[in-house]
Structures are given as C-alpha cells and as structure tokens.
C-alpha cells in the first residue's frame, strides 16, 4: 500500500516503512544505538532524498532512545551523570551540524556530502570493530601478566569525572 510523503515528494510502501522502523527500533533496543545511522542510509536506499532521510532519522532516534531509556531505567542500568554529559555534547554537536547542514544546502552539496560521510563513517566503524575483534581473538589465546596500576599526573587535571553506574572514570 503506497503512502505519499509530501516533504520528500515521493510515494513509498507503507508496510516497507513500518518494517524498516520496527527493524531499526529492535536493533536500537538490542544494541543500545540510536538507530539513525541505520535508518538514514536505508531510507536513502528507498529513494528518500538524503536531507529528508537525515531529518526523519533524527526523529526516529528520539522515540527509540526514549523507549530504550525507560526500559533500561527500570533495570537500573542508566548512568544519569554520563547521560547528562553526553547530552550536553550532543546539543553542541547538533547545533554545529545544523549550521553545517544549512551551509551545505545553500551550496547545493548536501546530498553528496551526506552520502560520502555515511560511507566513510560506517566504513570506519566496521574497520574499527574488525580490528578490535581480531585483537581480542589474538589476546584470548594466553593469559597475560597483569601490571600494577599507577597514578598518572593527568589524573589530577580538572574536568575529571567518575561515572559510578558505568564503572568508568574519565579525565581529559
């Protein structure tokens, strides 16, 4: 059953969109990712213009993130302090992204830049995961010697934060 998308200026199968949203939402909840990096290229594959796909993916991420937050909050898996820090960075990054998006759109290069960035970004993520997996496989062969931890001078720098729920300690 086709549905007309007036902003994108095209018709898309309603059931394909429902399946796409459900699949991306499922993977978002399973792996703890926002889902926009999955949804945007898939929408572009369906023929949705890149600029509209990015905006649509951003909206879908909000729903998936909120429902994931609620589910993990009930299991007491949420580190609120880390979330607050990441949210502040997300607001700053989103603001800069909107400015860059407007500038590229005025130049008429937004579609090309979005497509290239997705290829580079997803390729980098895939390559990093492959290297990490191979490294973990090679290290699992033998038990290494544990070194005693010692304090580094940068541990006393400002802006260090402890995230107790996550068990992380961060210093710039």
JSON list of C-alpha atoms in Angstrom, two decimals, residues 3-160:
[
{"chain": "A", "resi": 3, "resn": "UNK", "atom": "CA", "xyz": [1.79, 6.32, 1.05]},
{"chain": "A", "resi": 4, "resn": "UNK", "atom": "CA", "xyz": [2.69, 9.76, -0.27]},
{"chain": "A", "resi": 5, "resn": "UNK", "atom": "CA", "xyz": [5.41, 11.65, 1.61]},
{"chain": "A", "resi": 6, "resn": "UNK", "atom": "CA", "xyz": [4.86, 15.33, 0.72]},
{"chain": "A", "resi": 7, "resn": "UNK", "atom": "CA", "xyz": [8.16, 16.67, 2.07]},
{"chain": "A", "resi": 8, "resn": "UNK", "atom": "CA", "xyz": [10.18, 14.00, 0.28]},
{"chain": "A", "resi": 9, "resn": "UNK", "atom": "CA", "xyz": [7.93, 14.34, -2.78]},
{"chain": "A", "resi": 10, "resn": "UNK", "atom": "CA", "xyz": [7.52, 10.61, -3.40]},
{"chain": "A", "resi": 11, "resn": "UNK", "atom": "CA", "xyz": [5.38, 7.59, -2.63]},
{"chain": "A", "resi": 12, "resn": "UNK", "atom": "CA", "xyz": [6.74, 4.74, -0.54]},
{"chain": "A", "resi": 13, "resn": "UNK", "atom": "CA", "xyz": [5.21, 1.45, 0.53]},
{"chain": "A", "resi": 14, "resn": "UNK", "atom": "CA", "xyz": [3.64, 1.87, 3.97]},
{"chain": "A", "resi": 15, "resn": "UNK", "atom": "CA", "xyz": [4.50, -1.68, 5.01]},
{"chain": "A", "resi": 16, "resn": "UNK", "atom": "CA", "xyz": [8.13, -1.20, 3.99]},
{"chain": "A", "resi": 17, "resn": "UNK", "atom": "CA", "xyz": [8.31, 1.88, 6.23]},
{"chain": "A", "resi": 18, "resn": "UNK", "atom": "CA", "xyz": [6.67, 0.03, 9.13]},
{"chain": "A", "resi": 19, "resn": "UNK", "atom": "CA", "xyz": [9.08, -2.90, 8.75]},
{"chain": "A", "resi": 20, "resn": "UNK", "atom": "CA", "xyz": [12.01, -0.53, 8.47]},
{"chain": "A", "resi": 21, "resn": "UNK", "atom": "CA", "xyz": [11.01, 1.39, 11.62]},
{"chain": "A", "resi": 22, "resn": "UNK", "atom": "CA", "xyz": [10.34, -1.81, 13.55]},
{"chain": "A", "resi": 23, "resn": "UNK", "atom": "CA", "xyz": [13.61, -3.41, 12.49]},
{"chain": "A", "resi": 24, "resn": "UNK", "atom": "CA", "xyz": [15.68, -0.34, 13.29]},
{"chain": "A", "resi": 25, "resn": "UNK", "atom": "CA", "xyz": [13.86, 0.10, 16.61]},
{"chain": "A", "resi": 26, "resn": "UNK", "atom": "CA", "xyz": [14.53, -3.54, 17.51]},
{"chain": "A", "resi": 27, "resn": "UNK", "atom": "CA", "xyz": [18.24, -3.22, 16.69]},
{"chain": "A", "resi": 28, "resn": "UNK", "atom": "CA", "xyz": [18.40, 0.09, 18.60]},
{"chain": "A", "resi": 29, "resn": "UNK", "atom": "CA", "xyz": [16.99, -1.53, 21.72]},
{"chain": "A", "resi": 30, "resn": "UNK", "atom": "CA", "xyz": [19.12, -4.64, 21.34]},
{"chain": "A", "resi": 31, "resn": "UNK", "atom": "CA", "xyz": [22.46, -2.92, 20.79]},
{"chain": "A", "resi": 32, "resn": "UNK", "atom": "CA", "xyz": [21.84, 0.38, 22.57]},
{"chain": "A", "resi": 33, "resn": "UNK", "atom": "CA", "xyz": [22.40, 2.55, 19.50]},
{"chain": "A", "resi": 34, "resn": "UNK", "atom": "CA", "xyz": [20.27, 5.48, 18.38]},
{"chain": "A", "resi": 35, "resn": "UNK", "atom": "CA", "xyz": [19.37, 3.88, 15.08]},
{"chain": "A", "resi": 36, "resn": "UNK", "atom": "CA", "xyz": [19.77, 6.97, 12.91]},
{"chain": "A", "resi": 37, "resn": "UNK", "atom": "CA", "xyz": [22.93, 5.61, 11.32]},
{"chain": "A", "resi": 38, "resn": "UNK", "atom": "CA", "xyz": [20.92, 2.55, 10.26]},
{"chain": "A", "resi": 39, "resn": "UNK", "atom": "CA", "xyz": [17.72, 4.30, 9.23]},
{"chain": "A", "resi": 40, "resn": "UNK", "atom": "CA", "xyz": [19.17, 7.12, 7.14]},
{"chain": "A", "resi": 41, "resn": "UNK", "atom": "CA", "xyz": [21.01, 5.00, 4.54]},
{"chain": "A", "resi": 42, "resn": "UNK", "atom": "CA", "xyz": [18.06, 2.58, 4.37]},
{"chain": "A", "resi": 43, "resn": "UNK", "atom": "CA", "xyz": [15.67, 5.45, 3.67]},
{"chain": "A", "resi": 44, "resn": "UNK", "atom": "CA", "xyz": [18.07, 6.73, 1.02]},
{"chain": "A", "resi": 45, "resn": "UNK", "atom": "CA", "xyz": [18.02, 3.23, -0.49]},
{"chain": "A", "resi": 46, "resn": "UNK", "atom": "CA", "xyz": [14.20, 3.51, -0.71]},
{"chain": "A", "resi": 47, "resn": "UNK", "atom": "CA", "xyz": [14.61, 6.73, -2.70]},
{"chain": "A", "resi": 48, "resn": "UNK", "atom": "CA", "xyz": [14.10, 9.31, 0.05]},
{"chain": "A", "resi": 49, "resn": "UNK", "atom": "CA", "xyz": [16.36, 12.36, -0.53]},
{"chain": "A", "resi": 50, "resn": "UNK", "atom": "CA", "xyz": [19.35, 12.43, 1.87]},
{"chain": "A", "resi": 51, "resn": "UNK", "atom": "CA", "xyz": [18.33, 15.68, 3.58]},
{"chain": "A", "resi": 52, "resn": "UNK", "atom": "CA", "xyz": [14.85, 14.30, 4.34]},
{"chain": "A", "resi": 53, "resn": "UNK", "atom": "CA", "xyz": [16.32, 10.93, 5.40]},
{"chain": "A", "resi": 54, "resn": "UNK", "atom": "CA", "xyz": [18.62, 12.64, 7.92]},
{"chain": "A", "resi": 55, "resn": "UNK", "atom": "CA", "xyz": [15.77, 14.65, 9.45]},
{"chain": "A", "resi": 56, "resn": "UNK", "atom": "CA", "xyz": [13.50, 11.59, 9.55]},
{"chain": "A", "resi": 57, "resn": "UNK", "atom": "CA", "xyz": [16.24, 9.50, 11.15]},
{"chain": "A", "resi": 58, "resn": "UNK", "atom": "CA", "xyz": [16.73, 12.16, 13.83]},
{"chain": "A", "resi": 59, "resn": "UNK", "atom": "CA", "xyz": [13.04, 11.99, 14.72]},
{"chain": "A", "resi": 60, "resn": "UNK", "atom": "CA", "xyz": [13.07, 8.19, 14.87]},
{"chain": "A", "resi": 61, "resn": "UNK", "atom": "CA", "xyz": [16.11, 8.27, 17.14]},
{"chain": "A", "resi": 62, "resn": "UNK", "atom": "CA", "xyz": [14.19, 10.30, 19.72]},
{"chain": "A", "resi": 63, "resn": "UNK", "atom": "CA", "xyz": [11.45, 7.67, 20.00]},
{"chain": "A", "resi": 64, "resn": "UNK", "atom": "CA", "xyz": [13.84, 4.73, 20.11]},
{"chain": "A", "resi": 65, "resn": "UNK", "atom": "CA", "xyz": [16.10, 6.46, 22.63]},
{"chain": "A", "resi": 66, "resn": "UNK", "atom": "CA", "xyz": [13.28, 7.41, 24.99]},
{"chain": "A", "resi": 67, "resn": "UNK", "atom": "CA", "xyz": [11.74, 3.92, 24.94]},
{"chain": "A", "resi": 68, "resn": "UNK", "atom": "CA", "xyz": [15.19, 2.38, 25.45]},
{"chain": "A", "resi": 69, "resn": "UNK", "atom": "CA", "xyz": [15.87, 4.77, 28.32]},
{"chain": "A", "resi": 70, "resn": "UNK", "atom": "CA", "xyz": [12.62, 3.78, 30.03]},
{"chain": "A", "resi": 71, "resn": "UNK", "atom": "CA", "xyz": [13.34, 0.05, 29.65]},
{"chain": "A", "resi": 72, "resn": "UNK", "atom": "CA", "xyz": [16.90, 0.34, 30.95]},
{"chain": "A", "resi": 73, "resn": "UNK", "atom": "CA", "xyz": [15.85, 2.74, 33.73]},
{"chain": "A", "resi": 74, "resn": "UNK", "atom": "CA", "xyz": [13.59, 0.01, 35.11]},
{"chain": "A", "resi": 75, "resn": "UNK", "atom": "CA", "xyz": [16.58, -2.37, 35.15]},
{"chain": "A", "resi": 76, "resn": "UNK", "atom": "CA", "xyz": [18.72, 0.30, 36.86]},
{"chain": "A", "resi": 77, "resn": "UNK", "atom": "CA", "xyz": [21.25, 0.33, 34.01]},
{"chain": "A", "resi": 78, "resn": "UNK", "atom": "CA", "xyz": [21.21, 4.08, 33.39]},
{"chain": "A", "resi": 79, "resn": "UNK", "atom": "CA", "xyz": [24.17, 6.23, 34.38]},
{"chain": "A", "resi": 80, "resn": "UNK", "atom": "CA", "xyz": [22.43, 9.62, 34.68]},
{"chain": "A", "resi": 81, "resn": "UNK", "atom": "CA", "xyz": [25.63, 11.59, 35.09]},
{"chain": "A", "resi": 82, "resn": "UNK", "atom": "CA", "xyz": [27.18, 10.14, 31.94]},
{"chain": "A", "resi": 83, "resn": "UNK", "atom": "CA", "xyz": [23.92, 10.71, 30.10]},
{"chain": "A", "resi": 84, "resn": "UNK", "atom": "CA", "xyz": [23.91, 14.37, 31.14]},
{"chain": "A", "resi": 85, "resn": "UNK", "atom": "CA", "xyz": [27.47, 14.87, 29.91]},
{"chain": "A", "resi": 86, "resn": "UNK", "atom": "CA", "xyz": [26.70, 13.13, 26.61]},
{"chain": "A", "resi": 87, "resn": "UNK", "atom": "CA", "xyz": [23.51, 15.18, 26.20]},
{"chain": "A", "resi": 88, "resn": "UNK", "atom": "CA", "xyz": [25.43, 18.45, 26.60]},
{"chain": "A", "resi": 89, "resn": "UNK", "atom": "CA", "xyz": [27.89, 17.34, 23.94]},
{"chain": "A", "resi": 90, "resn": "UNK", "atom": "CA", "xyz": [25.01, 16.19, 21.76]},
{"chain": "A", "resi": 91, "resn": "UNK", "atom": "CA", "xyz": [23.33, 19.59, 21.92]},
{"chain": "A", "resi": 92, "resn": "UNK", "atom": "CA", "xyz": [26.56, 21.35, 20.93]},
{"chain": "A", "resi": 93, "resn": "UNK", "atom": "CA", "xyz": [27.25, 18.87, 18.13]},
{"chain": "A", "resi": 94, "resn": "UNK", "atom": "CA", "xyz": [23.68, 19.07, 16.84]},
{"chain": "A", "resi": 95, "resn": "UNK", "atom": "CA", "xyz": [23.83, 22.86, 16.76]},
{"chain": "A", "resi": 96, "resn": "UNK", "atom": "CA", "xyz": [27.05, 22.79, 14.76]},
{"chain": "A", "resi": 97, "resn": "UNK", "atom": "CA", "xyz": [25.59, 20.11, 12.49]},
{"chain": "A", "resi": 98, "resn": "UNK", "atom": "CA", "xyz": [22.52, 22.22, 11.73]},
{"chain": "A", "resi": 99, "resn": "UNK", "atom": "CA", "xyz": [24.75, 25.19, 10.83]},
{"chain": "A", "resi": 100, "resn": "UNK", "atom": "CA", "xyz": [26.91, 22.99, 8.55]},
{"chain": "A", "resi": 101, "resn": "UNK", "atom": "CA", "xyz": [23.78, 21.40, 7.05]},
{"chain": "A", "resi": 102, "resn": "UNK", "atom": "CA", "xyz": [22.36, 24.83, 6.16]},
{"chain": "A", "resi": 103, "resn": "UNK", "atom": "CA", "xyz": [25.64, 25.96, 4.63]},
{"chain": "A", "resi": 104, "resn": "UNK", "atom": "CA", "xyz": [26.00, 22.81, 2.53]},
{"chain": "A", "resi": 105, "resn": "UNK", "atom": "CA", "xyz": [22.36, 23.03, 1.45]},
{"chain": "A", "resi": 106, "resn": "UNK", "atom": "CA", "xyz": [22.89, 26.60, 0.27]},
{"chain": "A", "resi": 107, "resn": "UNK", "atom": "CA", "xyz": [25.86, 25.38, -1.79]},
{"chain": "A", "resi": 108, "resn": "UNK", "atom": "CA", "xyz": [23.75, 22.55, -3.24]},
{"chain": "A", "resi": 109, "resn": "UNK", "atom": "CA", "xyz": [26.17, 19.88, -1.99]},
{"chain": "A", "resi": 110, "resn": "UNK", "atom": "CA", "xyz": [24.21, 18.39, 0.92]},
{"chain": "A", "resi": 111, "resn": "UNK", "atom": "CA", "xyz": [23.22, 15.14, -0.84]},
{"chain": "A", "resi": 112, "resn": "UNK", "atom": "CA", "xyz": [26.79, 14.39, -1.94]},
{"chain": "A", "resi": 113, "resn": "UNK", "atom": "CA", "xyz": [28.32, 15.20, 1.46]},
{"chain": "A", "resi": 114, "resn": "UNK", "atom": "CA", "xyz": [25.77, 13.11, 3.38]},
{"chain": "A", "resi": 115, "resn": "UNK", "atom": "CA", "xyz": [26.33, 10.11, 1.12]},
{"chain": "A", "resi": 116, "resn": "UNK", "atom": "CA", "xyz": [30.12, 10.33, 1.35]},
{"chain": "A", "resi": 117, "resn": "UNK", "atom": "CA", "xyz": [30.05, 10.85, 5.12]},
{"chain": "A", "resi": 118, "resn": "UNK", "atom": "CA", "xyz": [27.88, 7.77, 5.60]},
{"chain": "A", "resi": 119, "resn": "UNK", "atom": "CA", "xyz": [30.22, 5.60, 3.56]},
{"chain": "A", "resi": 120, "resn": "UNK", "atom": "CA", "xyz": [33.29, 6.89, 5.41]},
{"chain": "A", "resi": 121, "resn": "UNK", "atom": "CA", "xyz": [31.67, 6.79, 8.87]},
{"chain": "A", "resi": 122, "resn": "UNK", "atom": "CA", "xyz": [30.19, 3.31, 8.56]},
{"chain": "A", "resi": 123, "resn": "UNK", "atom": "CA", "xyz": [33.40, 2.03, 6.96]},
{"chain": "A", "resi": 124, "resn": "UNK", "atom": "CA", "xyz": [35.40, 3.43, 9.88]},
{"chain": "A", "resi": 125, "resn": "UNK", "atom": "CA", "xyz": [33.07, 1.83, 12.43]},
{"chain": "A", "resi": 126, "resn": "UNK", "atom": "CA", "xyz": [33.22, -1.53, 10.64]},
{"chain": "A", "resi": 127, "resn": "UNK", "atom": "CA", "xyz": [37.00, -1.40, 10.34]},
{"chain": "A", "resi": 128, "resn": "UNK", "atom": "CA", "xyz": [37.43, -0.45, 13.98]},
{"chain": "A", "resi": 129, "resn": "UNK", "atom": "CA", "xyz": [35.17, -3.28, 15.10]},
{"chain": "A", "resi": 130, "resn": "UNK", "atom": "CA", "xyz": [37.07, -5.76, 12.91]},
{"chain": "A", "resi": 131, "resn": "UNK", "atom": "CA", "xyz": [40.44, -4.68, 14.32]},
{"chain": "A", "resi": 132, "resn": "UNK", "atom": "CA", "xyz": [39.10, -4.84, 17.88]},
{"chain": "A", "resi": 133, "resn": "UNK", "atom": "CA", "xyz": [37.64, -8.31, 17.31]},
{"chain": "A", "resi": 134, "resn": "UNK", "atom": "CA", "xyz": [40.85, -9.67, 15.80]},
{"chain": "A", "resi": 135, "resn": "UNK", "atom": "CA", "xyz": [42.84, -8.18, 18.68]},
{"chain": "A", "resi": 136, "resn": "UNK", "atom": "CA", "xyz": [40.51, -9.78, 21.23]},
{"chain": "A", "resi": 137, "resn": "UNK", "atom": "CA", "xyz": [40.77, -13.15, 19.50]},
{"chain": "A", "resi": 138, "resn": "UNK", "atom": "CA", "xyz": [44.58, -12.98, 19.47]},
{"chain": "A", "resi": 139, "resn": "UNK", "atom": "CA", "xyz": [44.75, -11.95, 23.14]},
{"chain": "A", "resi": 140, "resn": "UNK", "atom": "CA", "xyz": [42.37, -14.66, 24.32]},
{"chain": "A", "resi": 141, "resn": "UNK", "atom": "CA", "xyz": [44.91, -17.36, 23.46]},
{"chain": "A", "resi": 142, "resn": "UNK", "atom": "CA", "xyz": [47.07, -16.89, 26.53]},
{"chain": "A", "resi": 143, "resn": "UNK", "atom": "CA", "xyz": [46.85, -15.35, 29.96]},
{"chain": "A", "resi": 144, "resn": "UNK", "atom": "CA", "xyz": [48.91, -12.20, 30.12]},
{"chain": "A", "resi": 145, "resn": "UNK", "atom": "CA", "xyz": [50.69, -10.77, 33.11]},
{"chain": "A", "resi": 146, "resn": "UNK", "atom": "CA", "xyz": [48.70, -8.08, 34.88]},
{"chain": "A", "resi": 147, "resn": "UNK", "atom": "CA", "xyz": [50.57, -4.86, 35.55]},
{"chain": "A", "resi": 148, "resn": "UNK", "atom": "CA", "xyz": [50.11, -2.90, 38.73]},
{"chain": "A", "resi": 149, "resn": "UNK", "atom": "CA", "xyz": [48.17, 0.30, 38.09]},
{"chain": "A", "resi": 150, "resn": "UNK", "atom": "CA", "xyz": [49.91, 3.51, 38.95]},
{"chain": "A", "resi": 151, "resn": "UNK", "atom": "CA", "xyz": [48.71, 7.10, 39.09]},
{"chain": "A", "resi": 152, "resn": "UNK", "atom": "CA", "xyz": [49.46, 9.35, 36.17]},
{"chain": "A", "resi": 153, "resn": "UNK", "atom": "CA", "xyz": [49.85, 13.12, 36.56]},
{"chain": "A", "resi": 154, "resn": "UNK", "atom": "CA", "xyz": [46.84, 13.78, 34.29]},
{"chain": "A", "resi": 155, "resn": "UNK", "atom": "CA", "xyz": [44.53, 12.05, 36.78]},
{"chain": "A", "resi": 156, "resn": "UNK", "atom": "CA", "xyz": [44.51, 15.25, 38.82]},
{"chain": "A", "resi": 157, "resn": "UNK", "atom": "CA", "xyz": [43.53, 17.52, 35.92]},
{"chain": "A", "resi": 158, "resn": "UNK", "atom": "CA", "xyz": [40.24, 19.44, 36.08]},
{"chain": "A", "resi": 159, "resn": "UNK", "atom": "CA", "xyz": [37.11, 18.07, 34.43]},
{"chain": "A", "resi": 160, "resn": "UNK", "atom": "CA", "xyz": [37.75, 14.54, 35.57]}
]
